[in-house]
PDB file of N, CA, C and O and ligand atoms in Angstrom:
ATOM      1  N   MET A1076       4.808  35.050 -16.635  1.00  0.00           N
ATOM      2  CA  MET A1076       2.991  35.450 -17.040  1.00  0.00           C
ATOM      3  C   MET A1076       2.583  35.228 -18.305  1.00  0.00           C
ATOM      4  O   MET A1076       3.119  35.548 -19.176  1.00  0.00           O
ATOM      5  N   PRO A1077       1.774  33.852 -18.317  1.00  0.00           N
ATOM      6  CA  PRO A1077       1.594  33.801 -20.153  1.00  0.00           C
ATOM      7  C   PRO A1077       1.026  34.827 -20.474  1.00  0.00           C
ATOM      8  O   PRO A1077       0.019  35.911 -20.321  1.00  0.00           O
ATOM      9  N   THR A1078       1.271  35.051 -21.917  1.00  0.00           N
ATOM     10  CA  THR A1078       0.168  36.023 -22.948  1.00  0.00           C
ATOM     11  C   THR A1078      -0.673  35.299 -23.485  1.00  0.00           C
ATOM     12  O   THR A1078      -0.372  34.179 -24.435  1.00  0.00           O
ATOM     13  N   TYR A1079      -2.301  35.531 -23.459  1.00  0.00           N
ATOM     14  CA  TYR A1079      -2.899  35.082 -24.493  1.00  0.00           C
ATOM     15  C   TYR A1079      -3.301  36.523 -25.711  1.00  0.00           C
ATOM     16  O   TYR A1079      -3.367  37.381 -25.013  1.00  0.00           O
ATOM     17  N   GLN A1080      -3.304  35.352 -26.682  1.00  0.00           N
ATOM     18  CA  GLN A1080      -3.920  36.816 -27.698  1.00  0.00           C
ATOM     19  C   GLN A1080      -5.326  35.889 -28.429  1.00  0.00           C
ATOM     20  O   GLN A1080      -5.724  34.866 -27.757  1.00  0.00           O
ATOM     21  N   TYR A1081      -6.193  37.219 -28.346  1.00  0.00           N
ATOM     22  CA  TYR A1081      -7.819  36.812 -28.335  1.00  0.00           C
ATOM     23  C   TYR A1081      -8.081  37.582 -29.841  1.00  0.00           C
ATOM     24  O   TYR A1081      -7.341  38.369 -29.784  1.00  0.00           O
ATOM     25  N   ALA A1082      -9.113  36.821 -30.530  1.00  0.00           N
ATOM     26  CA  ALA A1082      -9.223  37.747 -31.515  1.00  0.00           C
ATOM     27  C   ALA A1082     -10.969  37.732 -31.501  1.00  0.00           C
ATOM     28  O   ALA A1082     -11.882  36.373 -30.887  1.00  0.00           O
ATOM     29  N   CYS A1083     -11.829  38.908 -31.628  1.00  0.00           N
ATOM     30  CA  CYS A1083     -12.948  38.812 -31.824  1.00  0.00           C
ATOM     31  C   CYS A1083     -13.837  38.371 -32.739  1.00  0.00           C
ATOM     32  O   CYS A1083     -13.258  38.514 -34.106  1.00  0.00           O
ATOM     33  N   THR A1084     -14.637  37.672 -32.778  1.00  0.00           N
ATOM     34  CA  THR A1084     -15.491  36.920 -33.953  1.00  0.00           C
ATOM     35  C   THR A1084     -16.255  37.585 -34.658  1.00  0.00           C
ATOM     36  O   THR A1084     -17.200  37.072 -35.400  1.00  0.00           O
ATOM     37  N   THR A1085     -17.053  38.802 -33.919  1.00  0.00           N
ATOM     38  CA  THR A1085     -17.689  39.646 -34.338  1.00  0.00           C
ATOM     39  C   THR A1085     -16.906  40.885 -34.813  1.00  0.00           C
ATOM     40  O   THR A1085     -17.998  40.864 -36.332  1.00  0.00           O
ATOM     41  N   CYS A1086     -16.393  41.569 -34.438  1.00  0.00           N
ATOM     42  CA  CYS A1086     -15.936  42.456 -34.969  1.00  0.00           C
ATOM     43  C   CYS A1086     -14.099  42.552 -35.503  1.00  0.00           C
ATOM     44  O   CYS A1086     -13.899  43.440 -36.106  1.00  0.00           O
ATOM     45  N   GLY A1087     -13.488  41.453 -35.108  1.00  0.00           N
ATOM     46  CA  GLY A1087     -12.333  41.285 -35.635  1.00  0.00           C
ATOM     47  C   GLY A1087     -10.895  41.751 -34.691  1.00  0.00           C
ATOM     48  O   GLY A1087     -10.125  41.707 -35.306  1.00  0.00           O
ATOM     49  N   HIS A1088     -11.771  42.513 -33.583  1.00  0.00           N
ATOM     50  CA  HIS A1088     -10.618  43.061 -32.930  1.00  0.00           C
ATOM     51  C   HIS A1088     -10.033  41.905 -32.403  1.00  0.00           C
ATOM     52  O   HIS A1088     -10.634  41.431 -31.694  1.00  0.00           O
ATOM     53  N   GLU A1089      -8.373  42.099 -32.476  1.00  0.00           N
ATOM     54  CA  GLU A1089      -7.188  41.403 -31.449  1.00  0.00           C
ATOM     55  C   GLU A1089      -6.808  42.208 -30.858  1.00  0.00           C
ATOM     56  O   GLU A1089      -6.479  43.108 -30.720  1.00  0.00           O
ATOM     57  N   PHE A1090      -6.025  41.307 -29.807  1.00  0.00           N
ATOM     58  CA  PHE A1090      -5.643  42.049 -28.518  1.00  0.00           C
ATOM     59  C   PHE A1090      -5.162  41.006 -27.951  1.00  0.00           C
ATOM     60  O   PHE A1090      -5.433  39.837 -27.539  1.00  0.00           O
ATOM     61  N   GLU A1091      -4.091  41.276 -26.814  1.00  0.00           N
ATOM     62  CA  GLU A1091      -3.462  40.926 -26.271  1.00  0.00           C
ATOM     63  C   GLU A1091      -3.772  40.839 -24.184  1.00  0.00           C
ATOM     64  O   GLU A1091      -3.999  42.104 -24.100  1.00  0.00           O
ATOM     65  N   LEU A1092      -3.495  39.540 -23.672  1.00  0.00           N
ATOM     66  CA  LEU A1092      -3.708  39.784 -21.983  1.00  0.00           C
ATOM     67  C   LEU A1092      -2.578  39.160 -21.682  1.00  0.00           C
ATOM     68  O   LEU A1092      -2.265  38.414 -21.938  1.00  0.00           O
ATOM     69  N   PHE A1093      -2.326  39.715 -20.276  1.00  0.00           N
ATOM     70  CA  PHE A1093      -1.117  38.759 -19.754  1.00  0.00           C
ATOM     71  C   PHE A1093      -2.292  38.740 -18.589  1.00  0.00           C
ATOM     72  O   PHE A1093      -2.450  39.212 -17.590  1.00  0.00           O
ATOM     73  N   GLN A1094      -2.189  36.869 -18.796  1.00  0.00           N
ATOM     74  CA  GLN A1094      -3.035  36.718 -17.293  1.00  0.00           C
ATOM     75  C   GLN A1094      -2.240  35.628 -16.553  1.00  0.00           C
ATOM     76  O   GLN A1094      -1.783  34.952 -17.902  1.00  0.00           O
ATOM     77  N   SER A1095      -2.648  35.172 -15.334  1.00  0.00           N
ATOM     78  CA  SER A1095      -2.169  34.104 -15.048  1.00  0.00           C
ATOM     79  C   SER A1095      -2.877  32.991 -15.122  1.00  0.00           C
ATOM     80  O   SER A1095      -3.785  32.939 -15.494  1.00  0.00           O
ATOM     81  N   PHE A1096      -2.309  31.765 -14.451  1.00  0.00           N
ATOM     82  CA  PHE A1096      -3.257  30.731 -15.108  1.00  0.00           C
ATOM     83  C   PHE A1096      -4.636  30.223 -14.168  1.00  0.00           C
ATOM     84  O   PHE A1096      -5.557  29.536 -14.580  1.00  0.00           O
ATOM     85  N   SER A1097      -4.104  31.284 -13.120  1.00  0.00           N
ATOM     86  CA  SER A1097      -5.603  31.191 -12.143  1.00  0.00           C
ATOM     87  C   SER A1097      -6.901  32.309 -12.552  1.00  0.00           C
ATOM     88  O   SER A1097      -7.759  32.173 -11.786  1.00  0.00           O
ATOM     89  N   GLU A1098      -6.248  33.162 -12.989  1.00  0.00           N
ATOM     90  CA  GLU A1098      -7.373  33.944 -13.904  1.00  0.00           C
ATOM     91  C   GLU A1098      -8.353  33.511 -14.724  1.00  0.00           C
ATOM     92  O   GLU A1098      -7.766  32.240 -15.782  1.00  0.00           O
ATOM     93  N   ASP A1099      -9.586  33.675 -14.707  1.00  0.00           N
ATOM     94  CA  ASP A1099     -10.687  33.446 -15.741  1.00  0.00           C
ATOM     95  C   ASP A1099     -10.087  34.286 -16.996  1.00  0.00           C
ATOM     96  O   ASP A1099      -9.678  35.047 -17.512  1.00  0.00           O
ATOM     97  N   ALA A1100     -10.641  33.083 -18.349  1.00  0.00           N
ATOM     98  CA  ALA A1100     -10.129  33.583 -19.436  1.00  0.00           C
ATOM     99  C   ALA A1100     -11.591  34.075 -19.646  1.00  0.00           C
ATOM    100  O   ALA A1100     -12.763  34.351 -18.839  1.00  0.00           O
ATOM    101  N   ILE A1101     -11.182  35.682 -20.311  1.00  0.00           N
ATOM    102  CA  ILE A1101     -12.303  36.753 -20.889  1.00  0.00           C
ATOM    103  C   ILE A1101     -12.644  36.364 -21.736  1.00  0.00           C
ATOM    104  O   ILE A1101     -12.374  35.203 -22.455  1.00  0.00           O
ATOM    105  N   THR A1102     -14.277  35.992 -22.173  1.00  0.00           N
ATOM    106  CA  THR A1102     -15.349  35.390 -23.170  1.00  0.00           C
ATOM    107  C   THR A1102     -15.404  36.387 -24.088  1.00  0.00           C
ATOM    108  O   THR A1102     -16.566  36.556 -25.086  1.00  0.00           O
ATOM    109  N   LEU A1103     -15.714  37.707 -23.788  1.00  0.00           N
ATOM    110  CA  LEU A1103     -16.064  38.839 -24.266  1.00  0.00           C
ATOM    111  C   LEU A1103     -15.341  40.103 -25.107  1.00  0.00           C
ATOM    112  O   LEU A1103     -14.469  40.601 -24.147  1.00  0.00           O
ATOM    113  N   CYS A1104     -15.303  40.567 -26.044  1.00  0.00           N
ATOM    114  CA  CYS A1104     -14.277  41.454 -26.517  1.00  0.00           C
ATOM    115  C   CYS A1104     -15.056  42.595 -26.175  1.00  0.00           C
ATOM    116  O   CYS A1104     -15.933  43.297 -25.640  1.00  0.00           O
ATOM    117  N   PRO A1105     -13.614  43.736 -25.421  1.00  0.00           N
ATOM    118  CA  PRO A1105     -13.908  45.026 -24.770  1.00  0.00           C
ATOM    119  C   PRO A1105     -14.617  45.988 -26.033  1.00  0.00           C
ATOM    120  O   PRO A1105     -14.533  46.987 -25.006  1.00  0.00           O
ATOM    121  N   GLU A1106     -14.339  45.587 -27.021  1.00  0.00           N
ATOM    122  CA  GLU A1106     -15.019  46.629 -28.001  1.00  0.00           C
ATOM    123  C   GLU A1106     -16.588  47.004 -28.460  1.00  0.00           C
ATOM    124  O   GLU A1106     -17.294  47.782 -28.378  1.00  0.00           O
ATOM    125  N   CYS A1107     -16.785  45.629 -28.550  1.00  0.00           N
ATOM    126  CA  CYS A1107     -18.440  45.923 -29.185  1.00  0.00           C
ATOM    127  C   CYS A1107     -19.107  44.290 -27.970  1.00  0.00           C
ATOM    128  O   CYS A1107     -20.404  43.914 -28.249  1.00  0.00           O
ATOM    129  N   GLN A1108     -18.478  43.692 -27.009  1.00  0.00           N
ATOM    130  CA  GLN A1108     -18.974  42.748 -26.564  1.00  0.00           C
ATOM    131  C   GLN A1108     -19.234  41.411 -27.086  1.00  0.00           C
ATOM    132  O   GLN A1108     -19.921  40.898 -26.368  1.00  0.00           O
ATOM    133  N   GLY A1109     -18.430  41.366 -28.658  1.00  0.00           N
ATOM    134  CA  GLY A1109     -19.206  40.230 -28.650  1.00  0.00           C
ATOM    135  C   GLY A1109     -18.491  38.826 -28.127  1.00  0.00           C
ATOM    136  O   GLY A1109     -17.469  38.989 -27.511  1.00  0.00           O
ATOM    137  N   GLU A1110     -18.162  37.986 -28.735  1.00  0.00           N
ATOM    138  CA  GLU A1110     -17.316  36.684 -28.421  1.00  0.00           C
ATOM    139  C   GLU A1110     -16.094  36.403 -28.945  1.00  0.00           C
ATOM    140  O   GLU A1110     -15.818  37.349 -29.933  1.00  0.00           O
ATOM    141  N   VAL A1111     -15.689  36.458 -27.947  1.00  0.00           N
ATOM    142  CA  VAL A1111     -13.824  36.549 -28.569  1.00  0.00           C
ATOM    143  C   VAL A1111     -13.504  35.277 -28.674  1.00  0.00           C
ATOM    144  O   VAL A1111     -13.752  33.749 -27.921  1.00  0.00           O
ATOM    145  N   ARG A1112     -12.418  34.684 -29.162  1.00  0.00           N
ATOM    146  CA  ARG A1112     -11.825  33.188 -29.264  1.00  0.00           C
ATOM    147  C   ARG A1112     -10.609  33.444 -28.842  1.00  0.00           C
ATOM    148  O   ARG A1112      -9.546  34.555 -29.322  1.00  0.00           O
ATOM    149  N   LYS A1113      -9.635  32.649 -28.175  1.00  0.00           N
ATOM    150  CA  LYS A1113      -8.473  32.224 -27.899  1.00  0.00           C
ATOM    151  C   LYS A1113      -7.660  32.166 -29.066  1.00  0.00           C
ATOM    152  O   LYS A1113      -7.768  31.406 -30.086  1.00  0.00           O
ATOM    153  N   VAL A1114      -6.081  32.861 -29.467  1.00  0.00           N
ATOM    154  CA  VAL A1114      -5.496  32.713 -30.731  1.00  0.00           C
ATOM    155  C   VAL A1114      -3.901  32.253 -30.239  1.00  0.00           C
ATOM    156  O   VAL A1114      -3.531  32.739 -29.149  1.00  0.00           O
ATOM    157  N   TYR A1115      -3.844  31.375 -30.369  1.00  0.00           N
ATOM    158  CA  TYR A1115      -2.366  30.441 -30.176  1.00  0.00           C
ATOM    159  C   TYR A1115      -1.798  30.922 -31.401  1.00  0.00           C
ATOM    160  O   TYR A1115      -1.792  30.251 -32.341  1.00  0.00           O
ATOM    161  N   SER A1116      -0.375  31.833 -30.992  1.00  0.00           N
ATOM    162  CA  SER A1116      -0.103  32.038 -32.724  1.00  0.00           C
ATOM    163  C   SER A1116       1.274  31.213 -32.445  1.00  0.00           C
ATOM    164  O   SER A1116       1.539  31.432 -33.844  1.00  0.00           O
ATOM    165  N   ASN A1117       1.355  30.226 -32.284  1.00  0.00           N
ATOM    166  CA  ASN A1117       2.536  29.139 -32.632  1.00  0.00           C
ATOM    167  C   ASN A1117       1.680  27.736 -32.705  1.00  0.00           C
ATOM    168  O   ASN A1117       2.668  26.927 -33.153  1.00  0.00           O
ATOM    169  N   VAL A1118       0.579  28.131 -32.438  1.00  0.00           N
ATOM    170  CA  VAL A1118       0.335  26.584 -33.149  1.00  0.00           C
ATOM    171  C   VAL A1118      -1.315  27.120 -34.233  1.00  0.00           C
ATOM    172  O   VAL A1118      -2.094  27.955 -33.956  1.00  0.00           O
ATOM    173  N   GLY A1119      -1.508  26.672 -35.235  1.00  0.00           N
ATOM    174  CA  GLY A1119      -2.142  26.571 -36.222  1.00  0.00           C
ATOM    175  C   GLY A1119      -3.256  26.027 -36.107  1.00  0.00           C
ATOM    176  O   GLY A1119      -3.527  24.715 -36.651  1.00  0.00           O
ATOM    177  N   VAL A1120      -4.267  26.491 -35.091  1.00  0.00           N
ATOM    178  CA  VAL A1120      -5.351  25.820 -35.314  1.00  0.00           C
ATOM    179  C   VAL A1120      -6.616  26.779 -35.497  1.00  0.00           C
ATOM    180  O   VAL A1120      -6.747  27.522 -35.956  1.00  0.00           O
ATOM    181  N   VAL A1121      -6.413  26.078 -36.973  1.00  0.00           N
ATOM    182  CA  VAL A1121      -7.764  26.304 -37.781  1.00  0.00           C
ATOM    183  C   VAL A1121      -9.342  25.534 -37.733  1.00  0.00           C
ATOM    184  O   VAL A1121      -9.274  23.861 -37.595  1.00  0.00           O
ATOM    185  N   PHE A1122     -10.009  26.219 -37.749  1.00  0.00           N
ATOM    186  CA  PHE A1122     -11.835  25.166 -37.753  1.00  0.00           C
ATOM    187  C   PHE A1122     -12.017  25.532 -39.137  1.00  0.00           C
ATOM    188  O   PHE A1122     -12.864  26.667 -39.650  1.00  0.00           O
ATOM    189  N   LYS A1123     -11.973  24.433 -39.959  1.00  0.00           N
ATOM    190  CA  LYS A1123     -12.965  24.462 -40.935  1.00  0.00           C
ATOM    191  C   LYS A1123     -14.081  24.265 -40.803  1.00  0.00           C
ATOM    192  O   LYS A1123     -14.720  22.773 -40.046  1.00  0.00           O
ATOM    193  N   GLY A1124     -15.179  24.711 -41.723  1.00  0.00           N
ATOM    194  CA  GLY A1124     -16.420  24.769 -41.713  1.00  0.00           C
ATOM    195  C   GLY A1124     -17.076  22.918 -42.308  1.00  0.00           C
ATOM    196  O   GLY A1124     -15.809  22.596 -43.081  1.00  0.00           O
ATOM    197  N   GLY A1125     -17.948  23.059 -41.850  1.00  0.00           N
ATOM    198  CA  GLY A1125     -17.992  21.170 -42.170  1.00  0.00           C
ATOM    199  C   GLY A1125     -17.768  20.451 -40.863  1.00  0.00           C
ATOM    200  O   GLY A1125     -18.321  18.792 -41.180  1.00  0.00           O
ATOM    201  N   GLY A1126     -17.521  20.427 -40.002  1.00  0.00           N
ATOM    202  CA  GLY A1126     -17.244  19.787 -39.151  1.00  0.00           C
ATOM    203  C   GLY A1126     -16.045  18.641 -39.494  1.00  0.00           C
ATOM    204  O   GLY A1126     -15.226  18.719 -39.772  1.00  0.00           O
ATOM    205  N   PHE A1127     -16.231  17.506 -38.365  1.00  0.00           N
ATOM    206  CA  PHE A1127     -15.105  16.693 -38.110  1.00  0.00           C
ATOM    207  C   PHE A1127     -15.548  15.638 -38.870  1.00  0.00           C
ATOM    208  O   PHE A1127     -16.635  15.041 -39.347  1.00  0.00           O
ATOM    209  N   TYR A1128     -14.255  14.836 -38.962  1.00  0.00           N
ATOM    210  CA  TYR A1128     -14.237  13.751 -40.515  1.00  0.00           C
ATOM    211  C   TYR A1128     -13.857  12.184 -39.452  1.00  0.00           C
ATOM    212  O   TYR A1128     -12.696  12.586 -38.754  1.00  0.00           O
ATOM    213  N   LYS A1129     -14.390  11.444 -39.138  1.00  0.00           N
ATOM    214  CA  LYS A1129     -13.906   9.902 -38.928  1.00  0.00           C
ATOM    215  C   LYS A1129     -13.074   9.776 -39.660  1.00  0.00           C
ATOM    216  O   LYS A1129     -13.283   9.506 -40.950  1.00  0.00           O
ATOM    217  N   THR A1130     -11.895   9.266 -39.174  1.00  0.00           N
ATOM    218  CA  THR A1130     -10.863   8.627 -40.308  1.00  0.00           C
ATOM    219  C   THR A1130     -11.403   7.044 -40.153  1.00  0.00           C
ATOM    220  O   THR A1130     -12.412   6.124 -39.206  1.00  0.00           O
ATOM    221  N   ASP A1131     -10.970   6.525 -41.405  1.00  0.00           N
ATOM    222  CA  ASP A1131     -11.568   5.293 -41.531  1.00  0.00           C
ATOM    223  C   ASP A1131     -10.281   4.388 -41.522  1.00  0.00           C
ATOM    224  O   ASP A1131      -9.800   3.198 -42.012  1.00  0.00           O
ATOM    225  N   SER A1132      -9.655   4.536 -40.059  1.00  0.00           N
ATOM    226  CA  SER A1132      -8.702   3.210 -39.502  1.00  0.00           C
ATOM    227  C   SER A1132      -9.467   2.546 -38.330  1.00  0.00           C
ATOM    228  O   SER A1132      -9.113   3.036 -36.696  1.00  0.00           O
ATOM    229  N   ARG A1133     -10.692   1.482 -38.662  1.00  0.00           N
ATOM    230  CA  ARG A1133     -11.224   0.910 -37.314  1.00  0.00           C
ATOM    231  C   ARG A1133      -9.965  -0.055 -36.920  1.00  0.00           C
ATOM    232  O   ARG A1133      -9.586  -0.661 -37.772  1.00  0.00           O
ATOM    233  N   PRO A1134      -9.870  -0.425 -35.988  1.00  0.00           N
ATOM    234  CA  PRO A1134      -9.242  -1.880 -35.425  1.00  0.00           C
ATOM    235  C   PRO A1134      -9.759  -3.205 -35.848  1.00  0.00           C
ATOM    236  O   PRO A1134     -10.912  -3.159 -35.736  1.00  0.00           O
ATOM    237  N   ALA A1135      -9.121  -3.875 -36.255  1.00  0.00           N
ATOM    238  CA  ALA A1135      -9.393  -5.335 -36.698  1.00  0.00           C
ATOM    239  C   ALA A1135     -10.296  -6.184 -35.938  1.00  0.00           C
ATOM    240  O   ALA A1135      -9.824  -6.253 -34.882  1.00  0.00           O
ATOM    241  N   SER A1136     -11.777  -6.147 -36.256  1.00  0.00           N
ATOM    242  CA  SER A1136     -12.469  -7.035 -34.881  1.00  0.00           C
ATOM    243  C   SER A1136     -12.346  -8.427 -35.793  1.00  0.00           C
ATOM    244  O   SER A1136     -12.602  -8.412 -36.696  1.00  0.00           O
ATOM    245  N   SER A1137     -12.509  -9.197 -34.188  1.00  0.00           N
ATOM    246  CA  SER A1137     -12.892 -10.646 -35.674  1.00  0.00           C
ATOM    247  C   SER A1137     -14.656 -10.702 -35.697  1.00  0.00           C
ATOM    248  O   SER A1137     -15.196  -9.925 -35.031  1.00  0.00           O
ATOM    249  N   GLY A1138     -14.683 -11.418 -36.432  1.00  0.00           N
ATOM    250  CA  GLY A1138     -16.065 -11.797 -36.910  1.00  0.00           C
ATOM    251  C   GLY A1138     -15.981 -11.153 -38.140  1.00  0.00           C
ATOM    252  O   GLY A1138     -15.384 -10.423 -38.416  1.00  0.00           O
ATOM    253  N   GLU A1139     -17.232 -11.643 -38.699  1.00  0.00           N
ATOM    254  CA  GLU A1139     -17.712 -11.086 -40.165  1.00  0.00           C
ATOM    255  C   GLU A1139     -16.630 -11.262 -41.276  1.00  0.00           C
ATOM    256  O   GLU A1139     -15.900 -10.408 -41.969  1.00  0.00           O
TER     257      GLU A1139
HETATM  258 ZN1   ZN B 836     -15.591  42.509 -30.825  1.00  0.00          ZN
END
């Protein structure tokens, strides 16, 4: 059974849950009922402020 780690975006509370794939992911912090996000311990997913940037690698198109 996979282990999911969550971190609250409101109070910073971190916790782990054992859930099967069929169970719904929780979205509320048990401490403050704030919004939580999943944390993947082995993957460094970092959302930096400012949004996304398009890469300047357009495929060469004919014309112009
Ligand atoms: Zn919280």
